[in-house]
C-alpha positions as YAML, in Angstrom:
chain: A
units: angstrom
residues:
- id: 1
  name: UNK
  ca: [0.00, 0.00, 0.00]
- id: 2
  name: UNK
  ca: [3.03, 2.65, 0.48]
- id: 3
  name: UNK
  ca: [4.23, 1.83, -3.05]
- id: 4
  name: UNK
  ca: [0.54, 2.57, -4.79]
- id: 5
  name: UNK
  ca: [0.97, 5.73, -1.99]
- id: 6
  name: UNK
  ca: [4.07, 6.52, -3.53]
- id: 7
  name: UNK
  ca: [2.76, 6.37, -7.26]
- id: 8
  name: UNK
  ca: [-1.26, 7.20, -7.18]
- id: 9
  name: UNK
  ca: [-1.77, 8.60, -3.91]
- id: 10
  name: UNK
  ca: [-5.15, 10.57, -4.00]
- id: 11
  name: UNK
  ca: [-7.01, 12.14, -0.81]
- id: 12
  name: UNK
  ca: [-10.59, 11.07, -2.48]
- id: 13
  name: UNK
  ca: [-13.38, 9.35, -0.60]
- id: 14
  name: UNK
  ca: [-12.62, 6.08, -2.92]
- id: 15
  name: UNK
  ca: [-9.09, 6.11, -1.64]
- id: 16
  name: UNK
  ca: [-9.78, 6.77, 1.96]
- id: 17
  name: UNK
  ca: [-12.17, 3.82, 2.21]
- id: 18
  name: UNK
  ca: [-9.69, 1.66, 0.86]
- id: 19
  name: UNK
  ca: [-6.68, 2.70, 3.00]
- id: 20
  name: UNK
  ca: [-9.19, 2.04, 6.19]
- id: 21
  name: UNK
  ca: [-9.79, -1.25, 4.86]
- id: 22
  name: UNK
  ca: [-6.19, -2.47, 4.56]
- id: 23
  name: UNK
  ca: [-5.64, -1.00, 8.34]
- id: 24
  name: UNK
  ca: [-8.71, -3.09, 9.48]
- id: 25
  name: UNK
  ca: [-6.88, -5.84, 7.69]
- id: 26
  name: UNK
  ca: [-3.87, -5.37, 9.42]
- id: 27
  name: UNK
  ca: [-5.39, -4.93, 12.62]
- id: 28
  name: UNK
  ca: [-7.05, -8.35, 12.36]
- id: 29
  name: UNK
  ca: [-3.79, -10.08, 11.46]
- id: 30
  name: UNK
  ca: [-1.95, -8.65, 14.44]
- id: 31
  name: UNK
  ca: [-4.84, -9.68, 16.89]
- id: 32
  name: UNK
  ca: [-4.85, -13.40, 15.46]
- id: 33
  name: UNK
  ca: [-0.93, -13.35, 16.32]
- id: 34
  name: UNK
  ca: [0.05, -13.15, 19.74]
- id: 35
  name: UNK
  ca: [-1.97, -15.27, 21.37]
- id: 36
  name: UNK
  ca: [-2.33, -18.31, 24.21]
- id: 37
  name: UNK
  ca: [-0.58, -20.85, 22.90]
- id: 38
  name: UNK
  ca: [-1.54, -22.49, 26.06]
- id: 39
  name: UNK
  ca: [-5.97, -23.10, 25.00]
- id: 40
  name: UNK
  ca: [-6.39, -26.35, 25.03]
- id: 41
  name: UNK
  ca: [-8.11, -25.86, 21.24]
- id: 42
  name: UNK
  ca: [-5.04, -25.98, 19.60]
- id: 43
  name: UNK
  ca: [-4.02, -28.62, 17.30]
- id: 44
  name: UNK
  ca: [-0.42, -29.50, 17.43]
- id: 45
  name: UNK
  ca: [2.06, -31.60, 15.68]
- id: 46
  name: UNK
  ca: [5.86, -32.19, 16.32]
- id: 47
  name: UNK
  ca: [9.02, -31.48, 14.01]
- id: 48
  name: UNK
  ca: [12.71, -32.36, 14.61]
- id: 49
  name: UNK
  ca: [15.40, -34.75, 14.29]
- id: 50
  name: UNK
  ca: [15.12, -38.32, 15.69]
- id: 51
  name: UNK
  ca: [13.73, -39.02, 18.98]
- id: 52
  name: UNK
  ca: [14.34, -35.09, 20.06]
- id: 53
  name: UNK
  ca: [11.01, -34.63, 17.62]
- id: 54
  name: UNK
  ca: [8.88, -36.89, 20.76]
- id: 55
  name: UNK
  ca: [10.51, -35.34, 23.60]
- id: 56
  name: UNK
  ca: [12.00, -31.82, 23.30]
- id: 57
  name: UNK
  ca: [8.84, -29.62, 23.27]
- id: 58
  name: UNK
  ca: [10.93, -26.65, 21.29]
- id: 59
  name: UNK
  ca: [10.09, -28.91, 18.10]
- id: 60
  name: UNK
  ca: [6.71, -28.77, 18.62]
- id: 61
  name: UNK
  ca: [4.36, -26.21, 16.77]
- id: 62
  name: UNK
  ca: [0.53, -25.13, 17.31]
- id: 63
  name: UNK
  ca: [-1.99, -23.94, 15.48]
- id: 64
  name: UNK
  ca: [-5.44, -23.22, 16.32]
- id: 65
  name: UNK
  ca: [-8.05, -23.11, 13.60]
- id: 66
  name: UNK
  ca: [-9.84, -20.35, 14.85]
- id: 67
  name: UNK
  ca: [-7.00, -17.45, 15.06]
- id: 68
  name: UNK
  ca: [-5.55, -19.16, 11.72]
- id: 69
  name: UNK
  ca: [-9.15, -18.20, 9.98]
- id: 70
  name: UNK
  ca: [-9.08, -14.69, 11.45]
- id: 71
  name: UNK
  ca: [-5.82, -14.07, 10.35]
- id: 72
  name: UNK
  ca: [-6.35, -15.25, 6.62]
- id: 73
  name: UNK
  ca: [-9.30, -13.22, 6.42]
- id: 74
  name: UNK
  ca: [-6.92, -10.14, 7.61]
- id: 75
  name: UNK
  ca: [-4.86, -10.98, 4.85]
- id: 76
  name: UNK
  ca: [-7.59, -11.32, 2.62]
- id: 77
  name: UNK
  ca: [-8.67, -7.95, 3.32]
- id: 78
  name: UNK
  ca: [-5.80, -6.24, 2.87]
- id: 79
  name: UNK
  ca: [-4.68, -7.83, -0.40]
- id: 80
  name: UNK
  ca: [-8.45, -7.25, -1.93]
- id: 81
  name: UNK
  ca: [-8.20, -3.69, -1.25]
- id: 82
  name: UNK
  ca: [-4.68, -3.57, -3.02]
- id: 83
  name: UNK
  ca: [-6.41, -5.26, -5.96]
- id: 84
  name: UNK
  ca: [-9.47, -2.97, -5.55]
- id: 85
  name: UNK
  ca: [-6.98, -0.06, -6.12]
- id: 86
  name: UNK
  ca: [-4.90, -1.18, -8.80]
- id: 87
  name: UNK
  ca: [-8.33, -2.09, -10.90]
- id: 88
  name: UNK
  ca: [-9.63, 1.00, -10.57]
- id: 89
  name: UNK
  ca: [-6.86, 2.62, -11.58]
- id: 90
  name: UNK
  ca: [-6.25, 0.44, -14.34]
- id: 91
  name: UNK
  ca: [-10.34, 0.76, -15.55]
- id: 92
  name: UNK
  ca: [-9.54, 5.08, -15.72]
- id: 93
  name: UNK
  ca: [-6.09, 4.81, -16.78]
- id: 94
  name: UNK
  ca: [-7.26, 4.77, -21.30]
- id: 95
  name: UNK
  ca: [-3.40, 4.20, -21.69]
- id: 96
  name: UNK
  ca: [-3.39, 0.58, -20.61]
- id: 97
  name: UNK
  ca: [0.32, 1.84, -18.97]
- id: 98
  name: UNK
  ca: [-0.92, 0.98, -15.26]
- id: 99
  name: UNK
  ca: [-2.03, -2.64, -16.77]
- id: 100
  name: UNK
  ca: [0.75, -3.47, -18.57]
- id: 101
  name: UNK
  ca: [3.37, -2.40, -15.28]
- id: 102
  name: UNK
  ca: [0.61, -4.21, -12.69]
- id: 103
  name: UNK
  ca: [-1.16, -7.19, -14.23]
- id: 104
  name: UNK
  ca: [1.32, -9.41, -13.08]
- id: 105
  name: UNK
  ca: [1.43, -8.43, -9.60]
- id: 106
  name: UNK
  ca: [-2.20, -8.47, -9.06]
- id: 107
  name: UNK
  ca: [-2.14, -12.45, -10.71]
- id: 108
  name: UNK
  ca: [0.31, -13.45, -8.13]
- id: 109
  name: UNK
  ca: [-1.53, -11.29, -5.08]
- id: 110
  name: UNK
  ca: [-4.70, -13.53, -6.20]
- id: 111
  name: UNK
  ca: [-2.76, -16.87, -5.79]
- id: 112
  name: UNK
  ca: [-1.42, -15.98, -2.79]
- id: 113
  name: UNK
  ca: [-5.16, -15.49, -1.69]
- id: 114
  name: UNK
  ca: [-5.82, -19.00, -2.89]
- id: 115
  name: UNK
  ca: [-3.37, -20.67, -1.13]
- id: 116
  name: UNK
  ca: [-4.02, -18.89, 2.28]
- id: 117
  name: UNK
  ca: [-7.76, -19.88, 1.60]
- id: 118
  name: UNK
  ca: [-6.49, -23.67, 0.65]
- id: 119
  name: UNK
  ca: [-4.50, -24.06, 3.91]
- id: 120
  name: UNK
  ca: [-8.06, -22.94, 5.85]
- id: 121
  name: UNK
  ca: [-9.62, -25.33, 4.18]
- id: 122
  name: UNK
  ca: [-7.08, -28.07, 4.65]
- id: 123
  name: UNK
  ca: [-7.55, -29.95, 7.68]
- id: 124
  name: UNK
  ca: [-4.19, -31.48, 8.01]
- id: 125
  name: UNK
  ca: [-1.96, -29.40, 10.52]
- id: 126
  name: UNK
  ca: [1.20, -30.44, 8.98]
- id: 127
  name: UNK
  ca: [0.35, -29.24, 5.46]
- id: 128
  name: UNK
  ca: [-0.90, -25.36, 6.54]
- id: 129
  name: UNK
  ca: [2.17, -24.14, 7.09]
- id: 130
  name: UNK
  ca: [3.62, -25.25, 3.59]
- id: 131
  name: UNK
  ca: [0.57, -23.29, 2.07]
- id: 132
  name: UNK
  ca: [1.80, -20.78, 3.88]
- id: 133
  name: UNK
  ca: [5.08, -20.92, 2.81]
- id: 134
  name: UNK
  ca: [3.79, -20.80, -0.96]
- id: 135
  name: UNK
  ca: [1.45, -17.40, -0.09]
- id: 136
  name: UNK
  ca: [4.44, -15.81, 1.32]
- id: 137
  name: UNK
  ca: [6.81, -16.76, -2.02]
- id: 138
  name: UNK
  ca: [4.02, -15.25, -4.41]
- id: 139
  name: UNK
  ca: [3.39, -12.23, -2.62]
- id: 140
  name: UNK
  ca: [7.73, -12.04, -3.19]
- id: 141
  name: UNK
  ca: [7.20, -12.55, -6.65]
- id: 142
  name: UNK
  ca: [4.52, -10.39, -7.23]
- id: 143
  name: UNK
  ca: [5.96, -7.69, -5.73]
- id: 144
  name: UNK
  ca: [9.31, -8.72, -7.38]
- id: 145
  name: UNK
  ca: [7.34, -9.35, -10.88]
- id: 146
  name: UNK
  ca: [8.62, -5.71, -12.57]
- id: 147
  name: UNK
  ca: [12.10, -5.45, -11.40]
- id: 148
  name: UNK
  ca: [11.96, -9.45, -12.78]
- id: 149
  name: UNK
  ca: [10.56, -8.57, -16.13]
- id: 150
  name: UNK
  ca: [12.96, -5.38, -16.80]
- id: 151
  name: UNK
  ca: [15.60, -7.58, -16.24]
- id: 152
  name: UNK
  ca: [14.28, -10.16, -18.86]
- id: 153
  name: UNK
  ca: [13.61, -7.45, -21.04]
- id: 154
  name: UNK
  ca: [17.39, -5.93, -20.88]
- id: 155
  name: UNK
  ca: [18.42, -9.77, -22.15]
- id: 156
  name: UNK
  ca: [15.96, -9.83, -24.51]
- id: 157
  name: UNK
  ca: [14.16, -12.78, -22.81]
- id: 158
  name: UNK
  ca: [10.89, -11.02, -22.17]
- id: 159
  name: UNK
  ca: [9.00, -9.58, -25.62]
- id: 160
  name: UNK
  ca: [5.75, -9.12, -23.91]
- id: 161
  name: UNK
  ca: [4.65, -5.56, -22.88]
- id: 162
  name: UNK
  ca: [3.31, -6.71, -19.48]
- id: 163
  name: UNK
  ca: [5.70, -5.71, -16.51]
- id: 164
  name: UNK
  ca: [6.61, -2.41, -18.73]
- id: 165
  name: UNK
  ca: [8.33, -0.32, -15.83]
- id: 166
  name: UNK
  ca: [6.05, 3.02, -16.60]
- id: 167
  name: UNK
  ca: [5.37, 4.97, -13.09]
- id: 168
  name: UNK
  ca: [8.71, 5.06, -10.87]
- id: 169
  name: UNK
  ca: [8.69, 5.12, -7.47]
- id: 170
  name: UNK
  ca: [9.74, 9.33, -5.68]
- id: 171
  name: UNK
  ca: [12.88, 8.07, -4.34]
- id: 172
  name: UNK
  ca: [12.66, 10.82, -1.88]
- id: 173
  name: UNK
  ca: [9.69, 9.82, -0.69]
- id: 174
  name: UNK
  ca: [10.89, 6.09, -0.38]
- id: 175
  name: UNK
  ca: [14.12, 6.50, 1.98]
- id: 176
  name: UNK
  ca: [11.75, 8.57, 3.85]
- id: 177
  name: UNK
  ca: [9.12, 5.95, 4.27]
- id: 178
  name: UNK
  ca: [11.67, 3.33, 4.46]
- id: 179
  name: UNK
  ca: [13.52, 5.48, 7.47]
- id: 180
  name: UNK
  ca: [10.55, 5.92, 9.38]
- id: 181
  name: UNK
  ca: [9.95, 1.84, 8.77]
- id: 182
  name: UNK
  ca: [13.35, 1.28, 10.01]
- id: 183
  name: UNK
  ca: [13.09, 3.69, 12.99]
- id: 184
  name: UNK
  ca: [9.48, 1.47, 13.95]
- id: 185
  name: UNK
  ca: [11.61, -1.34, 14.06]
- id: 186
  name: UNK
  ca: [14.07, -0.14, 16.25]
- id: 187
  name: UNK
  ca: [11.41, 1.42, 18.38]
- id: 188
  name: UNK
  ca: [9.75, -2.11, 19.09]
- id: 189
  name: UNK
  ca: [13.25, -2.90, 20.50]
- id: 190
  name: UNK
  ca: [13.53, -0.30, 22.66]
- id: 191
  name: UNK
  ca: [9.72, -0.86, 24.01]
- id: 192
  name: UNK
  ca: [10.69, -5.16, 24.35]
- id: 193
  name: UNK
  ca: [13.65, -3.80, 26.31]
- id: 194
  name: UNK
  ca: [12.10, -2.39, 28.63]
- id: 195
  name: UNK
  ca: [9.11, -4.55, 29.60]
- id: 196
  name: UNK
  ca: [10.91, -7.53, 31.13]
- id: 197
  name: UNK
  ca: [11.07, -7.30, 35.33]
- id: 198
  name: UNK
  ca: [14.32, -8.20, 36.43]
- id: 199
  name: UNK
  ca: [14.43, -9.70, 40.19]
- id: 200
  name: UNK
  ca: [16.59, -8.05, 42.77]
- id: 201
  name: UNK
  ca: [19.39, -10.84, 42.55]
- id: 202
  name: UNK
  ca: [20.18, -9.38, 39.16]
- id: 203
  name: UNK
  ca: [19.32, -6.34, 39.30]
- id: 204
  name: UNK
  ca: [23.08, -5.29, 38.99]
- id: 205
  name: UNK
  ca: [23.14, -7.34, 36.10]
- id: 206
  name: UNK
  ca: [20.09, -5.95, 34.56]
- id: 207
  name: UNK
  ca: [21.70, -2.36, 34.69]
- id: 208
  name: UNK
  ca: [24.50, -3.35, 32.58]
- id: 209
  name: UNK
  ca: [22.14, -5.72, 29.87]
- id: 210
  name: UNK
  ca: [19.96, -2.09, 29.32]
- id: 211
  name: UNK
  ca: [22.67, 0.31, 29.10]
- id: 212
  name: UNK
  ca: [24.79, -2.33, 26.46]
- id: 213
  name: UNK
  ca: [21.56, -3.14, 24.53]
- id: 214
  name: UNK
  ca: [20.23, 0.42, 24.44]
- id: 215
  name: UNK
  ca: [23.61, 1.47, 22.92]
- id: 216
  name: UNK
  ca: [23.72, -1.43, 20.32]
- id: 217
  name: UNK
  ca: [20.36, -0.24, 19.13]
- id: 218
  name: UNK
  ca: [21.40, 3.23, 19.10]
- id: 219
  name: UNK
  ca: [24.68, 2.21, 17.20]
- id: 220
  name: UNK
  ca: [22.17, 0.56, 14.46]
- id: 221
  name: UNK
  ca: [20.19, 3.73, 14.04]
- id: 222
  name: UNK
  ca: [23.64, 5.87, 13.58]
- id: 223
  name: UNK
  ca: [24.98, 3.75, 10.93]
- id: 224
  name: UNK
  ca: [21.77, 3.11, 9.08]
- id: 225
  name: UNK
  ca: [20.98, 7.02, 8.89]
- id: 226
  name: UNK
  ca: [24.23, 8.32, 8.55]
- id: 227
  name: UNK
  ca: [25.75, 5.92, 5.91]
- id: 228
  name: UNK
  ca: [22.79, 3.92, 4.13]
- id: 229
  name: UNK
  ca: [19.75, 5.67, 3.86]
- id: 230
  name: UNK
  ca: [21.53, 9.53, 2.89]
- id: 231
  name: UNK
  ca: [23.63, 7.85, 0.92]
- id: 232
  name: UNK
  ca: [27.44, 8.75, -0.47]
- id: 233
  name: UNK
  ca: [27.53, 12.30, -0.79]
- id: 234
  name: UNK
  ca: [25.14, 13.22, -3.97]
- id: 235
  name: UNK
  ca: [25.25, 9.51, -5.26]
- id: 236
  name: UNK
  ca: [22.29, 7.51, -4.20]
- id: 237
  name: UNK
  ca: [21.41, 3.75, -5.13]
- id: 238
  name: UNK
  ca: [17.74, 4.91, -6.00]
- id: 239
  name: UNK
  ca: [19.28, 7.46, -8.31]
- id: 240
  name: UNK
  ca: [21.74, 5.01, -9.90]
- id: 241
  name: UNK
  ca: [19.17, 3.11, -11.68]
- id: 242
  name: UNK
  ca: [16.25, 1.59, -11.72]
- id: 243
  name: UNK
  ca: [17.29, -1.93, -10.63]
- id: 244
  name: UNK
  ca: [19.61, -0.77, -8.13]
- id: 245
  name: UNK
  ca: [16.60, 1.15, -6.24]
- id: 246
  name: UNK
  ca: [14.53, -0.98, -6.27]
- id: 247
  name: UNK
  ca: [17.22, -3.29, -5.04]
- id: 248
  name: UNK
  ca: [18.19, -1.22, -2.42]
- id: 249
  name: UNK
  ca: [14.51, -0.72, -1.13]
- id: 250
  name: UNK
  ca: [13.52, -4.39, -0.99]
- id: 251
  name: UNK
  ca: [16.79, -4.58, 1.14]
- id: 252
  name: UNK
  ca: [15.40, -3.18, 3.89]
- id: 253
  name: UNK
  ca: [12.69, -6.17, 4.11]
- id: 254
  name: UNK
  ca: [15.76, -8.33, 5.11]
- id: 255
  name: UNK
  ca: [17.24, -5.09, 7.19]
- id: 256
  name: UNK
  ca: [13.89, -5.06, 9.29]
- id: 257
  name: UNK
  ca: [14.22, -8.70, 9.70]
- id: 258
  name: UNK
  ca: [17.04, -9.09, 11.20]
- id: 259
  name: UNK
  ca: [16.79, -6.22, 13.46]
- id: 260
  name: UNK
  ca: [13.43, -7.95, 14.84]
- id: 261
  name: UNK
  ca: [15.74, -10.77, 15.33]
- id: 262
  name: UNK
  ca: [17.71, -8.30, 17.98]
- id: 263
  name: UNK
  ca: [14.97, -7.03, 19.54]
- id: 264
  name: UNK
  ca: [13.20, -10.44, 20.08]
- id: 265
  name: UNK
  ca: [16.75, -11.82, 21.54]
- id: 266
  name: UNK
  ca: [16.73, -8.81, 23.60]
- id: 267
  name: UNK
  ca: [13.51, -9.34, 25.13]
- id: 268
  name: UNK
  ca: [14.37, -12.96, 25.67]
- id: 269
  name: UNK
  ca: [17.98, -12.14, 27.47]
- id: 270
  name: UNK
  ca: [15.85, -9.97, 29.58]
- id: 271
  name: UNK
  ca: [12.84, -12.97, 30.46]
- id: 272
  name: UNK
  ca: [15.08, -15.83, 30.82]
- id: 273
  name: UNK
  ca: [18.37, -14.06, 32.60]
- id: 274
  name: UNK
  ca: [16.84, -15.06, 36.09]
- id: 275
  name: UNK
  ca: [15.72, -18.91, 34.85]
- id: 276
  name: UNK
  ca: [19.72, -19.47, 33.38]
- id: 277
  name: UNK
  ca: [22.44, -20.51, 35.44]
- id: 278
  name: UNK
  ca: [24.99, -18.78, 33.49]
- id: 279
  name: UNK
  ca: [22.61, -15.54, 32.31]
- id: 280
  name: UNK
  ca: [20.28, -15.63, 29.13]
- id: 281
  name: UNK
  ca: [19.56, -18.77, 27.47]
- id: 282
  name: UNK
  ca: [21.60, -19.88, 24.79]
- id: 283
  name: UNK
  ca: [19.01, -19.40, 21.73]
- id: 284
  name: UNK
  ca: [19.12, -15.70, 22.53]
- id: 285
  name: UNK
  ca: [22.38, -15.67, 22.46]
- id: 286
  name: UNK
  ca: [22.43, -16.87, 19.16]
- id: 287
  name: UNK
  ca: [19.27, -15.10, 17.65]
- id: 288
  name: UNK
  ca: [21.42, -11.66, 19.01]
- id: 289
  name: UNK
  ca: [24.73, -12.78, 17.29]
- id: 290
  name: UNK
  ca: [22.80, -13.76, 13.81]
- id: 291
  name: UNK
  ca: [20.64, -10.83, 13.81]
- id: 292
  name: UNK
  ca: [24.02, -8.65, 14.48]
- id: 293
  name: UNK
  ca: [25.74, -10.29, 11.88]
- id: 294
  name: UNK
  ca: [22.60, -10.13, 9.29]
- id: 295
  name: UNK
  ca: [22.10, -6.55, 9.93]
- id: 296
  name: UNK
  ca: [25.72, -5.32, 9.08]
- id: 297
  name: UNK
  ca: [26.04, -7.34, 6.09]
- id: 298
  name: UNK
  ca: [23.08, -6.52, 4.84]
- id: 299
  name: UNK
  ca: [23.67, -2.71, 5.43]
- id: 300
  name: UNK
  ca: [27.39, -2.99, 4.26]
- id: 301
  name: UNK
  ca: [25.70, -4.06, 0.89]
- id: 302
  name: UNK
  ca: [23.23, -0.99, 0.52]
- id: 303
  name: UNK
  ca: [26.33, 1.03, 1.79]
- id: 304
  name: UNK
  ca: [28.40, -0.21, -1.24]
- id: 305
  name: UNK
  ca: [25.87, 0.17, -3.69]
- id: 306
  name: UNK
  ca: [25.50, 3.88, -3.86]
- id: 307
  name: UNK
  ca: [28.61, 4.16, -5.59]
- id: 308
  name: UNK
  ca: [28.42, 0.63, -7.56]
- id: 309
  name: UNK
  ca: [30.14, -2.78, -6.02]
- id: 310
  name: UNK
  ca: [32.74, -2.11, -8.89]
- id: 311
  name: UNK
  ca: [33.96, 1.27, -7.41]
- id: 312
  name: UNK
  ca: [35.07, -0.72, -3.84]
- id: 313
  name: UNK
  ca: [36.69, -3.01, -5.80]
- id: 314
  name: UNK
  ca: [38.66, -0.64, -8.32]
- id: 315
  name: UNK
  ca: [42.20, -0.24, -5.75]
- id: 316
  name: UNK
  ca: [43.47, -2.26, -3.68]
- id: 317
  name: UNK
  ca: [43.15, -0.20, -0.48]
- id: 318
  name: UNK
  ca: [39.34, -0.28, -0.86]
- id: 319
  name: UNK
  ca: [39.55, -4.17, -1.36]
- id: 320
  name: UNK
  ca: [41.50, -4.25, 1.80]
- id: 321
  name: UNK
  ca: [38.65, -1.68, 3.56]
- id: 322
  name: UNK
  ca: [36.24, -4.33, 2.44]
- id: 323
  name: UNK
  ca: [37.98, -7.03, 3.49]
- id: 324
  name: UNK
  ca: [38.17, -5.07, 6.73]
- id: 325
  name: UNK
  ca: [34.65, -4.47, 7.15]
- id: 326
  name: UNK
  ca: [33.22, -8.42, 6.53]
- id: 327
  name: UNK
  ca: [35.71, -9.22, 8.90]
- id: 328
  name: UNK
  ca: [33.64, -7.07, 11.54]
- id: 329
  name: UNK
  ca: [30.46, -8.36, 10.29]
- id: 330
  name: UNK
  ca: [31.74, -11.93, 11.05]
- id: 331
  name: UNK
  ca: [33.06, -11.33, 13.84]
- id: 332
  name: UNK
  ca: [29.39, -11.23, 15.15]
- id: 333
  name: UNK
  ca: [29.34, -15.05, 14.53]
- id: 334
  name: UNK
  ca: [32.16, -15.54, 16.43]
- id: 335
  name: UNK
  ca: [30.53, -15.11, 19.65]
- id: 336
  name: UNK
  ca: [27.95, -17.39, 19.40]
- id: 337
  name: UNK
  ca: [30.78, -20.36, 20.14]
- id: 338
  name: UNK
  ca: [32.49, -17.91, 23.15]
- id: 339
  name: UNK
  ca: [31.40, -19.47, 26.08]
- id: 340
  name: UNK
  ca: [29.54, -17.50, 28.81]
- id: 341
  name: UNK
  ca: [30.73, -16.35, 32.18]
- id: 342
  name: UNK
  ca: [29.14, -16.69, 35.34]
- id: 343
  name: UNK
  ca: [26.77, -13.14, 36.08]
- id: 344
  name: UNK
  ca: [29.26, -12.30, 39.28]
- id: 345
  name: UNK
  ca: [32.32, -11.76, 36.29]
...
């Protein structure tokens, strides 16, 4: 909905019915989320690796009929108001242009409808998640499907006019959507930081786990705003080329990602430091290193593409600089096989 924003945005009655729609959708999805995964109405099923699959309730997974329904119905509405907006436009639009650059999208947001309405339907617990899987790979594609077909076109591979790149994205507008997206994400860390209760034994501890995690997140922010999103000097990726913005903008799916990744293994150093002999539990740990090392690779490449991967790779003092850099990023790794010390060192 941003990207139609972005391109058609119109403050019309039509429009503003729409918009509240997808919210509504949205709303129901998030509601149909976080829920008891202790009701006895759930259905569940195990997954893992020889006998750990029958004991070791980690490889177990839920799923309860009635949320999944209200959350594919969410999903529903939000993708039919999408369509909605995109058919209308394409009914007024004598040109065909917003057809020929949408059609293809709009196929693949229908499938992925279809398969989220197939895994209601199917009763077997084991499969719904697969269907899910599928939903979540078409809505990539679709929203994939132009920067796809321009580079089929450039080859030569691609003679239709459907997926014609016609209406291009304000890239002003984008890295200032896509800032305030990031800045949400690093907000929900601060807010899951913040919630856990730590008991008085480790309440020293607890000092030291806020201060360090609130200056990790603030560390993100700086080098996402100061060197990704404003770019190198007056070079930009979005102004490089087509393919490289939109690159650079589906980047920060990943970027968001993996930064949930720290704030989720944030909250869960700050739940399980009092249940863990030796501090937080050892999947936090991990989910903290991974997310780290995700988040600075992933901004390292947005970094270098404002200027083009060959210009970091034209001398060999930049090499070494790179070199440098991924060195940092996997150092992040690293710690995941450092073994922990007691809280009183």
């Amino acid at each position: 909905i941003d990207e139609y924003n972005q391109r058609f945005d119109k403050d019309d009655l039509f429009h503003r019915i729409l918009l509240f729609a997808y919210v509504v959708g949205i709303a129901v999805m998030l509601v149909n989320v976080n829920v008891d995964m202790e009701d006895s109405s759930y259905s569940s099923y195990r997954r893992g690796l020889g006998a750990a699959s029958t004991t070791d309730t980690r490889y177990e997974c839920k799923i309860n009929s009635t949320y999944w329904s209200n959350f594919v119905i969410g999903f529903c509405i939000t993708r039919s108001a999408i369509i909605i907006l995109y058919s209308g436009l394409s009914f007024i639009d004598q040109s065909t242009r917003v057809w020929h650059q949408f059609s293809l999208r709009l196929v693949f947001f229908v499938l992925a409808i279809v398969m989220m309405v197939v895994a209601t339907v199917e009763e077997d617990v084991t499969v719904k998640p697969y269907f899910f899987l599928v939903a979540m790979l078409l809505e990539l594609i679709g929203h994939l499907s132009t920067a796809i077909t321009m580079y089929l076109r450039r080859k030569g591979w691609w003679p239709w006019e459907m997926g014609r790149y016609h209406f291009p994205i304000n890239p002003y507008i984008g890295q200032e959507r896509l800032g305030i997206y990031i800045l949400v994400v690093l907000g929900e860390a601060l807010i899951l930081l913040l919630t856990p209760k730590w008991s008085l034994d480790n309440y020293d501890e607890g000092y030291l786990v806020i201060i360090a995690s609130i200056f990790l997140i603030y560390m993100f922010a700086m080098q996402y705003f100061d060197q990704v999103q404003k770019g190198e000097g007056t070079l930009h990726a979005c102004r490089r080329n087509i393919f490289a913005g939109i690159t650079w903008m589906w980047l920060h799916a990943v970027l968001g990602f993996s930064l949930l990744l720290i704030s989720v293994a944030i909250y869960g150093i700050d739940t399980h430091y009092d249940d863990s002999e030796y501090g937080s539990e050892d999947t936090d740990k991990k989910l903290l290193c991974i997310g780290c090392f995700v988040s600075q690779i992933i901004m390292l490449t947005m970094r270098m593409m404002h200027k083009g991967f060959r210009f970091h790779f034209a001398t060999s003092g930049r090499i070494q600089l790179l070199v440098l850099r991924l060195i940092y990023c996997f150092g992040h790794l690293v710690i995941i096989w450092i073994p922990d010390l007691p809280p009183t060192y």
